[in-house]
Amino acid sequence: MEKEKKKRKYSGKKLLLAVDCIIFGFDEEGLKLLVIKRGFEPCKGRLSLMGGFVAETESGEDAATRVLHELTGLEGIYMEQLHLFSDPSRDPGARTAVMAYFALIDIKRYQSQMSADFQARWVPAEKVPKLIFDHNAMVEMAKERLRYKAALHPLLFELLPDKFTIPQLQILYEKLYDTKFDPGNFFKKVQSLGLLVRLKERDKLNSKKGAYFYTLDKEKYEEGFNTFLNFVYKPKFKSNKEGQKVSAVMMPVKAADADT
């Protein structure tokens, strides 16, 4: 009887575990997504997220960190687990479950350390091309999570260089939320956070008036991370048929409401 129990317990088909990384960056044109050209079958040559299998000695987080480092050469990147994608038919090559992570990096830091092995390139996050398998669904879920988290915490600063302008910051928020903010109201809201330090230097290349550069007060940023509530809009939730709250549905704010 004991042997039958063991046989039932371990007689399932082999299940592979992998990680995929949804990597967001930002430049003057807006929010970007990093994609690579897949180098093996199935779907060789098509656009894909960066990923890899989890080794026997690795946790999911370790594997995602390794994948990010192999691609960008960067360490200490903001990364967060998103979701486990486990549809039996998601990968035609083998039965594979994927833990998806999203990461935020400064494109300028990345460019100098880019690995040419993966033929990586940035694409606009609002116009993501057709990717392999269920990768487009992963990207959409990651964008929704990022919108939600960025309304509650100052996550988007992870996408900016060490010094930036308020107009750059406004473009980043407008691109992510697909809305427009009144510049005056946006500036007041940002100033009220107490997280920015104005520098003496001005940006005379991208600003007619020469917008001041700012830097993030890292100490206040880390200390007050969880006090950055309702900066963009008030989050609401949709419910499933049983009435359980299952995921965030974000309601964008109009420009006139940006200072509320």
Coordinates of C-alpha atoms in Angstrom, one line a residue:
M1 CA 0.0 0.0 0.0
E2 CA 2.8 2.4 0.9
K3 CA 4.5 1.7 -2.5
E4 CA 1.3 2.5 -4.3
K5 CA 1.1 5.9 -2.5
K6 CA 4.7 6.7 -3.5
K7 CA 4.1 5.7 -7.1
R8 CA 1.0 8.0 -7.3
K9 CA 2.9 10.9 -5.7
Y10 CA 5.9 10.8 -8.0
S11 CA 4.5 9.5 -11.3
G12 CA 3.7 12.8 -12.9
K13 CA 5.3 14.1 -16.1
K14 CA 8.5 16.2 -15.8
L15 CA 7.8 19.9 -15.3
L16 CA 10.5 22.4 -16.1
L17 CA 10.8 25.7 -14.1
A18 CA 12.1 28.9 -15.8
V19 CA 12.2 32.6 -15.2
D20 CA 11.4 35.5 -17.6
C21 CA 12.4 39.1 -16.9
I22 CA 10.2 42.0 -18.0
I23 CA 12.8 44.8 -18.1
F24 CA 11.6 48.4 -18.3
G25 CA 13.7 51.4 -19.0
F26 CA 13.2 55.1 -19.8
D27 CA 14.6 57.7 -22.2
E28 CA 13.6 61.0 -23.6
E29 CA 11.0 59.2 -25.8
G30 CA 9.2 57.5 -22.9
L31 CA 8.9 54.1 -21.2
K32 CA 10.7 51.3 -23.0
L33 CA 10.7 47.5 -22.8
L34 CA 13.8 45.4 -23.4
V35 CA 13.4 42.5 -25.9
I36 CA 15.9 40.0 -27.4
K37 CA 16.0 37.8 -30.5
R38 CA 15.5 34.2 -29.4
G39 CA 18.5 32.1 -30.3
F40 CA 17.0 28.6 -30.3
E41 CA 13.9 26.6 -31.2
P42 CA 11.0 26.7 -30.8
C43 CA 10.5 30.2 -32.2
K44 CA 14.1 30.8 -33.0
G45 CA 14.7 34.3 -34.4
R46 CA 11.5 35.8 -33.0
L47 CA 11.3 38.6 -30.3
S48 CA 11.2 37.4 -26.8
L49 CA 11.7 38.5 -23.2
M50 CA 15.0 37.6 -21.5
G51 CA 14.8 34.3 -19.6
G52 CA 16.3 31.1 -18.6
F53 CA 15.8 27.9 -16.7
V54 CA 16.2 27.7 -12.9
A55 CA 19.2 25.6 -12.0
E56 CA 18.9 22.8 -9.3
T57 CA 20.9 24.9 -6.9
E58 CA 19.0 28.2 -7.5
S59 CA 15.9 29.9 -6.2
G60 CA 13.7 31.7 -8.6
E61 CA 15.1 35.0 -7.4
D62 CA 18.7 33.8 -7.9
A63 CA 17.9 32.7 -11.4
A64 CA 16.2 36.0 -12.3
T65 CA 19.2 38.0 -10.8
R66 CA 21.6 35.8 -12.9
V67 CA 19.6 36.4 -16.1
L68 CA 19.6 40.2 -15.5
H69 CA 23.3 40.2 -14.9
E70 CA 24.1 38.1 -18.0
L71 CA 22.1 40.6 -20.1
T72 CA 23.0 44.0 -18.6
G73 CA 26.1 43.4 -16.4
L74 CA 24.3 45.4 -13.7
E75 CA 23.8 44.4 -10.1
G76 CA 21.5 45.8 -7.4
I77 CA 18.6 46.4 -9.9
Y78 CA 15.1 46.9 -8.6
M79 CA 13.3 43.6 -9.3
E80 CA 10.0 42.2 -8.2
Q81 CA 8.2 38.8 -8.7
L82 CA 5.1 39.2 -10.8
H83 CA 3.3 36.0 -11.4
L84 CA 3.6 32.2 -12.1
F85 CA 2.6 31.4 -15.6
S86 CA 1.8 27.7 -15.8
D87 CA -0.7 27.0 -18.6
P88 CA 0.2 23.5 -19.9
S89 CA 0.2 24.6 -23.5
R90 CA 2.2 27.9 -23.0
D91 CA 5.5 26.4 -24.4
P92 CA 5.3 24.1 -27.4
G93 CA 8.8 22.8 -26.7
A94 CA 8.2 21.3 -23.3
R95 CA 5.9 21.5 -20.3
T96 CA 7.4 24.6 -18.6
A97 CA 6.1 26.9 -15.8
V98 CA 7.6 30.4 -15.7
M99 CA 8.1 32.7 -12.8
A100 CA 8.0 36.2 -14.3
Y101 CA 9.8 39.1 -12.7
F102 CA 9.8 42.8 -13.7
A103 CA 12.8 45.0 -13.3
L104 CA 13.5 48.7 -13.6
I105 CA 16.8 50.0 -14.9
D106 CA 18.4 53.2 -16.1
I107 CA 18.9 52.9 -19.8
K108 CA 22.0 55.0 -19.8
R109 CA 23.7 52.7 -17.2
Y110 CA 22.6 49.7 -19.3
Q111 CA 23.8 50.8 -22.7
S112 CA 27.5 50.8 -21.9
Q113 CA 27.3 47.2 -20.5
M114 CA 24.9 45.7 -23.1
S115 CA 25.7 42.1 -24.1
A116 CA 25.7 41.7 -27.8
D117 CA 25.1 38.0 -27.6
F118 CA 21.3 38.4 -27.2
Q119 CA 20.7 41.1 -29.9
A120 CA 18.8 43.1 -27.4
R121 CA 16.9 46.2 -28.2
W122 CA 14.4 48.7 -26.7
V123 CA 10.9 49.0 -27.9
P124 CA 8.2 51.5 -26.8
A125 CA 6.3 50.0 -23.9
E126 CA 2.9 51.2 -25.3
K127 CA 3.6 49.5 -28.7
V128 CA 5.1 46.2 -27.8
P129 CA 5.5 44.0 -30.9
K130 CA 4.3 40.4 -31.1
L131 CA 6.4 38.3 -28.7
I132 CA 6.7 34.5 -28.4
F133 CA 4.4 32.3 -26.3
D134 CA 2.5 34.3 -23.6
H135 CA 5.2 37.0 -23.2
N136 CA 2.8 39.8 -24.3
A137 CA 0.4 38.8 -21.5
M138 CA 3.3 39.0 -19.1
V139 CA 4.2 42.5 -20.3
E140 CA 0.6 43.7 -19.9
M141 CA 0.4 42.3 -16.4
A142 CA 3.7 43.9 -15.5
K143 CA 2.6 47.3 -16.8
E144 CA -0.6 47.1 -14.8
R145 CA 1.4 46.1 -11.7
L146 CA 3.8 49.0 -12.3
R147 CA 1.0 51.5 -12.6
Y148 CA -0.4 50.3 -9.4
K149 CA 2.8 50.2 -7.4
A150 CA 4.0 53.6 -8.8
A151 CA 0.9 55.3 -7.5
L152 CA 1.7 54.0 -4.0
H153 CA 5.5 54.1 -4.0
P154 CA 8.2 56.2 -5.7
L155 CA 9.3 53.3 -7.9
L156 CA 9.7 55.2 -11.1
F157 CA 12.8 57.0 -9.8
E158 CA 14.6 53.7 -10.4
L159 CA 14.2 54.4 -14.1
L160 CA 15.8 57.8 -14.0
P161 CA 19.5 58.8 -14.1
D162 CA 21.3 60.2 -11.1
K163 CA 20.3 63.7 -12.1
F164 CA 17.1 64.5 -14.0
T165 CA 14.6 67.3 -14.7
I166 CA 11.0 67.7 -13.6
P167 CA 9.9 67.7 -17.2
Q168 CA 11.6 64.3 -17.6
L169 CA 9.9 63.0 -14.6
Q170 CA 6.5 64.2 -15.9
I171 CA 7.0 62.6 -19.2
L172 CA 7.7 59.3 -17.5
Y173 CA 4.5 59.4 -15.5
E174 CA 2.4 60.6 -18.5
K175 CA 3.8 57.7 -20.6
L176 CA 3.1 55.1 -18.0
Y177 CA -0.4 56.2 -17.2
D178 CA -1.3 57.4 -20.8
T179 CA -2.5 60.8 -19.5
K180 CA -1.5 64.4 -19.3
F181 CA -0.7 66.4 -16.1
D182 CA -0.8 70.1 -15.7
P183 CA 2.9 71.1 -15.4
G184 CA 2.3 73.5 -12.5
N185 CA 0.3 71.0 -10.5
F186 CA 2.7 68.3 -11.2
F187 CA 5.6 70.4 -10.0
K188 CA 3.8 71.3 -6.8
K189 CA 3.0 67.6 -6.1
V190 CA 6.5 66.5 -6.7
Q191 CA 8.0 69.3 -4.5
S192 CA 5.6 68.4 -1.7
L193 CA 7.2 64.9 -1.5
G194 CA 10.4 66.2 0.0
L195 CA 12.4 63.6 -1.9
L196 CA 14.2 65.8 -4.4
V197 CA 17.3 68.0 -4.1
R198 CA 17.7 70.8 -6.7
L199 CA 21.1 71.1 -8.3
K200 CA 22.7 74.3 -9.5
E201 CA 23.2 72.8 -13.0
R202 CA 20.6 73.3 -15.7
D203 CA 19.6 71.2 -18.7
K204 CA 20.2 73.5 -21.7
L205 CA 20.1 70.8 -24.3
N206 CA 16.5 69.6 -23.9
S207 CA 14.9 72.7 -22.2
K208 CA 14.5 76.2 -23.8
K209 CA 14.6 77.9 -20.4
G210 CA 17.2 75.5 -19.0
A211 CA 15.3 73.4 -16.5
Y212 CA 17.1 72.7 -13.2
F213 CA 18.5 69.2 -12.7
Y214 CA 17.4 67.4 -9.5
T215 CA 18.7 64.4 -7.7
L216 CA 17.0 62.0 -5.4
D217 CA 17.6 62.3 -1.6
K218 CA 18.5 58.6 -1.2
E219 CA 18.1 58.6 2.6
K220 CA 14.6 60.1 2.5
Y221 CA 13.7 57.8 -0.4
E222 CA 14.6 54.7 1.6
E223 CA 13.1 55.9 4.9
G224 CA 9.8 57.2 3.4
F225 CA 9.3 54.6 0.7
N226 CA 5.9 53.5 2.1
T227 CA 4.5 57.0 2.6
F228 CA 4.2 57.8 -1.1
L229 CA 0.5 57.2 -1.3
N230 CA -2.0 58.2 -3.9
F231 CA 0.4 60.3 -5.9
V232 CA -1.2 59.7 -9.2
Y233 CA -4.7 58.4 -8.6
K234 CA -6.8 56.4 -6.3
P235 CA -6.6 52.6 -6.9
K236 CA -9.7 50.6 -7.3
F237 CA -10.2 46.8 -7.5
K238 CA -12.2 44.6 -9.7
S239 CA -13.8 41.5 -8.3
N240 CA -14.3 38.0 -9.6
K241 CA -17.6 36.2 -9.7
E242 CA -17.2 35.1 -6.1
G243 CA -16.7 38.8 -5.0
Q244 CA -13.1 38.3 -4.2
K245 CA -10.7 41.2 -5.0
V246 CA -8.3 39.7 -7.5
S247 CA -6.4 42.5 -9.2
A248 CA -6.1 46.3 -9.4
V249 CA -7.9 48.3 -12.0
M250 CA -6.4 51.8 -12.2
M251 CA -8.5 54.8 -12.8
P252 CA -6.4 57.6 -14.5
V253 CA -6.6 61.1 -13.2
K254 CA -7.3 64.1 -15.4
A255 CA -4.8 66.9 -15.5
A256 CA -7.1 69.1 -13.4
D257 CA -7.1 66.5 -10.7
A258 CA -3.4 66.0 -10.5
D259 CA -3.0 68.2 -7.4
T260 CA -5.7 66.5 -5.3

